[in-house]
Amino acid sequence: INQLWAGFSARLLRRMYDAMDEGVRCGPDEVLLDAPAGGGTVLQRARGRLAGTYIGIDLSPAQLGRASRMARRARLGDRALLVRADARTIPLADESIDRVLSFNGLHLIVDKEAVLSEFTRVLRPGGEIVGSTLVEDERPVRSRTYPWFFCTRIVPMVTAAEFERVAVAAGFTEWEQEAEGPFVVFRGRRD
């Protein structure tokens, strides 16, 4: 089981970090939104990739403090803006963002419909979302295989298929996701 777990962990981490590397890469005129930003994990990948503006939102002051330290380490200066805000009501204008990044936080938000609708609202036409999340694994052994599923007791989880349906209903006309067990890496685009 340990070798199986190690192989699974390596694959999922490689997919997630590849998606982060690609997602954070932007030109000087582009604006990225990271929601929920958490502790700024995406910013670990920003140095040399992020030339535009980064806006990170999160409800947790402690997480925003961690993200602020990450932004300093990445030497982003005034290109990194961190705001305490709710992803269900993003305090940004319509069509003001080029790319939304959402890594490892959507599974903790109950109202995924509202959040994904907000993402499509703030994205410019042709804008995209890149991220990852945990979903309800349909296999009955999940609690023994995937110990992080403690969150199913905190927040109701959706399956990978349900997550895709919610994203398309929110306005993402192009959507692709790759699931491995309870882990999904996704990418979407709005018209």
PDB file of C-alpha atoms in Angstrom:
ATOM      1  CA  ILE A   1       0.000   0.000   0.000  1.00  0.00           C
ATOM      2  CA  ASN A   2       2.843   2.440   0.772  1.00  0.00           C
ATOM      3  CA  GLN A   3       4.286   2.059  -2.749  1.00  0.00           C
ATOM      4  CA  LEU A   4       0.827   2.509  -4.253  1.00  0.00           C
ATOM      5  CA  TRP A   5       0.256   5.622  -2.149  1.00  0.00           C
ATOM      6  CA  ALA A   6       3.710   7.022  -3.025  1.00  0.00           C
ATOM      7  CA  GLY A   7       3.085   6.523  -6.767  1.00  0.00           C
ATOM      8  CA  PHE A   8      -0.330   8.133  -6.555  1.00  0.00           C
ATOM      9  CA  SER A   9       1.043  11.054  -4.553  1.00  0.00           C
ATOM     10  CA  ALA A  10       3.880  11.662  -7.008  1.00  0.00           C
ATOM     11  CA  ARG A  11       1.526  11.658 -10.019  1.00  0.00           C
ATOM     12  CA  LEU A  12      -1.008  13.989  -8.457  1.00  0.00           C
ATOM     13  CA  LEU A  13       1.640  16.410  -7.208  1.00  0.00           C
ATOM     14  CA  ARG A  14       3.337  16.503 -10.620  1.00  0.00           C
ATOM     15  CA  ARG A  15      -0.008  17.255 -12.336  1.00  0.00           C
ATOM     16  CA  MET A  16      -0.880  19.942  -9.819  1.00  0.00           C
ATOM     17  CA  TYR A  17       2.514  21.678  -9.987  1.00  0.00           C
ATOM     18  CA  ASP A  18       2.581  21.509 -13.797  1.00  0.00           C
ATOM     19  CA  ALA A  19      -0.858  23.167 -13.828  1.00  0.00           C
ATOM     20  CA  MET A  20       0.365  25.822 -11.352  1.00  0.00           C
ATOM     21  CA  ASP A  21       3.447  26.542 -13.464  1.00  0.00           C
ATOM     22  CA  GLU A  22       1.313  26.981 -16.551  1.00  0.00           C
ATOM     23  CA  GLY A  23      -1.426  28.898 -14.762  1.00  0.00           C
ATOM     24  CA  VAL A  24       0.811  31.476 -13.097  1.00  0.00           C
ATOM     25  CA  ARG A  25       2.721  32.240 -16.299  1.00  0.00           C
ATOM     26  CA  CYS A  26       1.475  35.574 -17.627  1.00  0.00           C
ATOM     27  CA  GLY A  27       2.562  38.697 -19.437  1.00  0.00           C
ATOM     28  CA  PRO A  28       2.871  42.216 -17.989  1.00  0.00           C
ATOM     29  CA  ASP A  29      -0.648  43.278 -19.030  1.00  0.00           C
ATOM     30  CA  GLU A  30      -2.420  40.229 -17.629  1.00  0.00           C
ATOM     31  CA  VAL A  31      -4.291  40.013 -14.316  1.00  0.00           C
ATOM     32  CA  LEU A  32      -4.593  36.748 -12.389  1.00  0.00           C
ATOM     33  CA  LEU A  33      -7.076  35.998  -9.621  1.00  0.00           C
ATOM     34  CA  ASP A  34      -6.212  33.271  -7.115  1.00  0.00           C
ATOM     35  CA  ALA A  35      -9.301  32.203  -5.176  1.00  0.00           C
ATOM     36  CA  PRO A  36      -9.210  30.972  -2.535  1.00  0.00           C
ATOM     37  CA  ALA A  37      -5.554  31.943  -2.275  1.00  0.00           C
ATOM     38  CA  GLY A  38      -4.904  30.026   0.918  1.00  0.00           C
ATOM     39  CA  GLY A  39      -1.306  30.377   1.997  1.00  0.00           C
ATOM     40  CA  GLY A  40      -0.142  31.443  -1.465  1.00  0.00           C
ATOM     41  CA  THR A  41       1.048  28.062  -2.697  1.00  0.00           C
ATOM     42  CA  VAL A  42       0.748  29.316  -6.283  1.00  0.00           C
ATOM     43  CA  LEU A  43       3.219  32.088  -5.474  1.00  0.00           C
ATOM     44  CA  GLN A  44       5.941  29.497  -4.881  1.00  0.00           C
ATOM     45  CA  ARG A  45       5.813  28.988  -8.654  1.00  0.00           C
ATOM     46  CA  ALA A  46       5.614  32.696  -9.584  1.00  0.00           C
ATOM     47  CA  ARG A  47       9.242  33.787  -9.755  1.00  0.00           C
ATOM     48  CA  GLY A  48      10.248  34.168 -13.388  1.00  0.00           C
ATOM     49  CA  ARG A  49       6.757  33.245 -14.588  1.00  0.00           C
ATOM     50  CA  LEU A  50       4.413  35.938 -13.309  1.00  0.00           C
ATOM     51  CA  ALA A  51       5.029  39.255 -15.052  1.00  0.00           C
ATOM     52  CA  GLY A  52       1.513  40.643 -14.604  1.00  0.00           C
ATOM     53  CA  THR A  53      -0.680  41.390 -11.593  1.00  0.00           C
ATOM     54  CA  TYR A  54      -1.659  38.778  -9.022  1.00  0.00           C
ATOM     55  CA  ILE A  55      -4.793  39.242  -6.917  1.00  0.00           C
ATOM     56  CA  GLY A  56      -5.277  36.677  -4.159  1.00  0.00           C
ATOM     57  CA  ILE A  57      -8.482  36.514  -2.135  1.00  0.00           C
ATOM     58  CA  ASP A  58      -9.233  34.444   0.927  1.00  0.00           C
ATOM     59  CA  LEU A  59     -11.445  34.711   3.993  1.00  0.00           C
ATOM     60  CA  SER A  60      -8.682  33.734   6.407  1.00  0.00           C
ATOM     61  CA  PRO A  61      -6.388  36.511   7.686  1.00  0.00           C
ATOM     62  CA  ALA A  62      -3.852  33.844   8.720  1.00  0.00           C
ATOM     63  CA  GLN A  63      -3.759  32.382   5.203  1.00  0.00           C
ATOM     64  CA  LEU A  64      -3.428  35.850   3.691  1.00  0.00           C
ATOM     65  CA  GLY A  65      -0.484  36.477   6.018  1.00  0.00           C
ATOM     66  CA  ARG A  66       1.205  33.337   4.692  1.00  0.00           C
ATOM     67  CA  ALA A  67       0.424  34.395   1.115  1.00  0.00           C
ATOM     68  CA  SER A  68       1.962  37.809   1.807  1.00  0.00           C
ATOM     69  CA  ARG A  69       5.203  36.147   2.927  1.00  0.00           C
ATOM     70  CA  MET A  70       5.177  34.020  -0.252  1.00  0.00           C
ATOM     71  CA  ALA A  71       4.680  37.136  -2.401  1.00  0.00           C
ATOM     72  CA  ARG A  72       7.696  38.764  -0.735  1.00  0.00           C
ATOM     73  CA  ARG A  73       9.817  35.649  -1.325  1.00  0.00           C
ATOM     74  CA  ALA A  74       8.773  35.666  -4.991  1.00  0.00           C
ATOM     75  CA  ARG A  75       9.779  39.364  -5.134  1.00  0.00           C
ATOM     76  CA  LEU A  76       6.469  40.410  -6.652  1.00  0.00           C
ATOM     77  CA  GLY A  77       6.381  43.832  -4.971  1.00  0.00           C
ATOM     78  CA  ASP A  78       3.287  45.823  -5.854  1.00  0.00           C
ATOM     79  CA  ARG A  79       2.251  43.272  -8.491  1.00  0.00           C
ATOM     80  CA  ALA A  80       0.721  41.121  -5.712  1.00  0.00           C
ATOM     81  CA  LEU A  81      -2.513  42.280  -4.112  1.00  0.00           C
ATOM     82  CA  LEU A  82      -4.013  40.257  -1.276  1.00  0.00           C
ATOM     83  CA  VAL A  83      -7.578  40.922  -0.179  1.00  0.00           C
ATOM     84  CA  ARG A  84      -9.785  39.411   2.496  1.00  0.00           C
ATOM     85  CA  ALA A  85     -12.880  38.528   0.489  1.00  0.00           C
ATOM     86  CA  ASP A  86     -15.443  35.808  -0.092  1.00  0.00           C
ATOM     87  CA  ALA A  87     -15.106  33.912  -3.375  1.00  0.00           C
ATOM     88  CA  ARG A  88     -18.915  33.790  -3.600  1.00  0.00           C
ATOM     89  CA  THR A  89     -19.012  37.599  -3.984  1.00  0.00           C
ATOM     90  CA  ILE A  90     -15.709  38.659  -5.539  1.00  0.00           C
ATOM     91  CA  PRO A  91     -15.149  42.430  -5.162  1.00  0.00           C
ATOM     92  CA  LEU A  92     -13.953  42.913  -8.750  1.00  0.00           C
ATOM     93  CA  ALA A  93     -15.573  44.331 -11.868  1.00  0.00           C
ATOM     94  CA  ASP A  94     -17.119  42.128 -14.537  1.00  0.00           C
ATOM     95  CA  GLU A  95     -14.655  40.896 -17.156  1.00  0.00           C
ATOM     96  CA  SER A  96     -11.607  42.264 -15.330  1.00  0.00           C
ATOM     97  CA  ILE A  97      -9.514  39.083 -14.975  1.00  0.00           C
ATOM     98  CA  ASP A  98      -7.513  37.152 -17.583  1.00  0.00           C
ATOM     99  CA  ARG A  99      -7.107  33.911 -15.621  1.00  0.00           C
ATOM    100  CA  VAL A 100      -8.495  32.447 -12.426  1.00  0.00           C
ATOM    101  CA  LEU A 101      -6.289  30.121 -10.417  1.00  0.00           C
ATOM    102  CA  SER A 102      -7.996  27.895  -7.879  1.00  0.00           C
ATOM    103  CA  PHE A 103      -5.797  25.246  -6.363  1.00  0.00           C
ATOM    104  CA  ASN A 104      -6.855  23.022  -3.483  1.00  0.00           C
ATOM    105  CA  GLY A 105      -9.579  25.157  -1.976  1.00  0.00           C
ATOM    106  CA  LEU A 106     -12.873  24.719  -3.810  1.00  0.00           C
ATOM    107  CA  HIS A 107     -13.658  21.511  -1.957  1.00  0.00           C
ATOM    108  CA  LEU A 108     -13.899  23.557   1.259  1.00  0.00           C
ATOM    109  CA  ILE A 109     -16.582  25.857  -0.160  1.00  0.00           C
ATOM    110  CA  VAL A 110     -20.152  24.599   0.080  1.00  0.00           C
ATOM    111  CA  ASP A 111     -21.657  26.827  -2.637  1.00  0.00           C
ATOM    112  CA  LYS A 112     -19.513  25.835  -5.601  1.00  0.00           C
ATOM    113  CA  GLU A 113     -22.213  27.077  -7.993  1.00  0.00           C
ATOM    114  CA  ALA A 114     -21.898  30.635  -6.670  1.00  0.00           C
ATOM    115  CA  VAL A 115     -18.099  30.574  -6.742  1.00  0.00           C
ATOM    116  CA  LEU A 116     -17.822  29.203 -10.275  1.00  0.00           C
ATOM    117  CA  SER A 117     -20.448  31.706 -11.464  1.00  0.00           C
ATOM    118  CA  GLU A 118     -18.385  34.502  -9.916  1.00  0.00           C
ATOM    119  CA  PHE A 119     -15.313  33.189 -11.708  1.00  0.00           C
ATOM    120  CA  THR A 120     -17.096  33.377 -15.075  1.00  0.00           C
ATOM    121  CA  ARG A 121     -18.404  36.859 -14.202  1.00  0.00           C
ATOM    122  CA  VAL A 122     -14.949  38.326 -13.499  1.00  0.00           C
ATOM    123  CA  LEU A 123     -13.221  36.554 -16.395  1.00  0.00           C
ATOM    124  CA  ARG A 124     -12.761  38.459 -19.629  1.00  0.00           C
ATOM    125  CA  PRO A 125     -14.186  36.811 -22.766  1.00  0.00           C
ATOM    126  CA  GLY A 126     -11.775  34.019 -23.628  1.00  0.00           C
ATOM    127  CA  GLY A 127     -10.477  34.008 -20.036  1.00  0.00           C
ATOM    128  CA  GLU A 128      -9.627  30.730 -18.403  1.00  0.00           C
ATOM    129  CA  ILE A 129      -9.546  28.952 -15.095  1.00  0.00           C
ATOM    130  CA  VAL A 130      -6.832  26.513 -14.022  1.00  0.00           C
ATOM    131  CA  GLY A 131      -6.885  24.595 -10.777  1.00  0.00           C
ATOM    132  CA  SER A 132      -7.316  21.486  -8.712  1.00  0.00           C
ATOM    133  CA  THR A 133      -9.683  20.283  -6.058  1.00  0.00           C
ATOM    134  CA  LEU A 134     -10.729  17.244  -4.113  1.00  0.00           C
ATOM    135  CA  VAL A 135     -13.956  15.495  -5.002  1.00  0.00           C
ATOM    136  CA  GLU A 136     -15.954  12.672  -3.518  1.00  0.00           C
ATOM    137  CA  ASP A 137     -14.254   9.493  -4.599  1.00  0.00           C
ATOM    138  CA  GLU A 138     -16.881   6.984  -5.651  1.00  0.00           C
ATOM    139  CA  ARG A 139     -14.852   4.042  -4.383  1.00  0.00           C
ATOM    140  CA  PRO A 140     -16.015   2.738  -0.996  1.00  0.00           C
ATOM    141  CA  VAL A 141     -12.489   2.449   0.438  1.00  0.00           C
ATOM    142  CA  ARG A 142     -11.763   6.168   0.163  1.00  0.00           C
ATOM    143  CA  SER A 143     -11.559   6.858   3.882  1.00  0.00           C
ATOM    144  CA  ARG A 144      -8.819   4.275   4.324  1.00  0.00           C
ATOM    145  CA  THR A 145      -6.987   5.108   1.106  1.00  0.00           C
ATOM    146  CA  TYR A 146      -7.202   8.885   1.186  1.00  0.00           C
ATOM    147  CA  PRO A 147      -6.814  10.139   4.756  1.00  0.00           C
ATOM    148  CA  TRP A 148      -7.428  13.806   3.840  1.00  0.00           C
ATOM    149  CA  PHE A 149     -11.099  13.007   3.337  1.00  0.00           C
ATOM    150  CA  PHE A 150     -11.756  14.327   6.832  1.00  0.00           C
ATOM    151  CA  CYS A 151     -13.266  17.304   4.999  1.00  0.00           C
ATOM    152  CA  THR A 152     -16.262  15.188   3.926  1.00  0.00           C
ATOM    153  CA  ARG A 153     -17.408  15.574   7.519  1.00  0.00           C
ATOM    154  CA  ILE A 154     -17.040  19.363   7.309  1.00  0.00           C
ATOM    155  CA  VAL A 155     -18.232  20.255   3.806  1.00  0.00           C
ATOM    156  CA  PRO A 156     -20.465  18.181   1.520  1.00  0.00           C
ATOM    157  CA  MET A 157     -18.327  16.940  -1.356  1.00  0.00           C
ATOM    158  CA  VAL A 158     -19.292  16.497  -5.004  1.00  0.00           C
ATOM    159  CA  THR A 159     -18.146  13.803  -7.411  1.00  0.00           C
ATOM    160  CA  ALA A 160     -15.919  14.636 -10.370  1.00  0.00           C
ATOM    161  CA  ALA A 161     -18.930  14.374 -12.714  1.00  0.00           C
ATOM    162  CA  GLU A 162     -20.990  16.704 -10.502  1.00  0.00           C
ATOM    163  CA  PHE A 163     -18.114  19.195 -10.359  1.00  0.00           C
ATOM    164  CA  GLU A 164     -17.939  19.265 -14.159  1.00  0.00           C
ATOM    165  CA  ARG A 165     -21.717  19.763 -14.430  1.00  0.00           C
ATOM    166  CA  VAL A 166     -21.544  22.715 -12.006  1.00  0.00           C
ATOM    167  CA  ALA A 167     -18.673  24.308 -13.975  1.00  0.00           C
ATOM    168  CA  VAL A 168     -20.494  24.024 -17.302  1.00  0.00           C
ATOM    169  CA  ALA A 169     -23.731  25.350 -15.753  1.00  0.00           C
ATOM    170  CA  ALA A 170     -21.758  28.330 -14.389  1.00  0.00           C
ATOM    171  CA  GLY A 171     -20.818  29.367 -17.913  1.00  0.00           C
ATOM    172  CA  PHE A 172     -17.595  27.600 -18.804  1.00  0.00           C
ATOM    173  CA  THR A 173     -18.107  26.618 -22.435  1.00  0.00           C
ATOM    174  CA  GLU A 174     -14.862  24.688 -22.640  1.00  0.00           C
ATOM    175  CA  TRP A 175     -14.108  22.407 -19.716  1.00  0.00           C
ATOM    176  CA  GLU A 176     -11.646  19.592 -19.254  1.00  0.00           C
ATOM    177  CA  GLN A 177     -10.648  17.791 -16.139  1.00  0.00           C
ATOM    178  CA  GLU A 178      -8.567  14.821 -15.229  1.00  0.00           C
ATOM    179  CA  ALA A 179      -9.441  12.885 -12.122  1.00  0.00           C
ATOM    180  CA  GLU A 180      -7.355  10.406 -10.217  1.00  0.00           C
ATOM    181  CA  GLY A 181      -9.204   9.085  -7.210  1.00  0.00           C
ATOM    182  CA  PRO A 182     -10.396  12.098  -5.239  1.00  0.00           C
ATOM    183  CA  PHE A 183      -8.065  14.556  -6.953  1.00  0.00           C
ATOM    184  CA  VAL A 184      -9.092  16.599 -10.019  1.00  0.00           C
ATOM    185  CA  VAL A 185      -6.955  18.942 -12.101  1.00  0.00           C
ATOM    186  CA  PHE A 186      -9.157  21.133 -14.289  1.00  0.00           C
ATOM    187  CA  ARG A 187      -9.078  23.833 -16.934  1.00  0.00           C
ATOM    188  CA  GLY A 188     -11.932  25.836 -18.376  1.00  0.00           C
ATOM    189  CA  ARG A 189     -12.604  28.764 -20.645  1.00  0.00           C
ATOM    190  CA  ARG A 190     -15.509  31.148 -20.994  1.00  0.00           C
ATOM    191  CA  ASP A 191     -16.688  32.679 -24.255  1.00  0.00           C
TER     192      ASP A 191
END
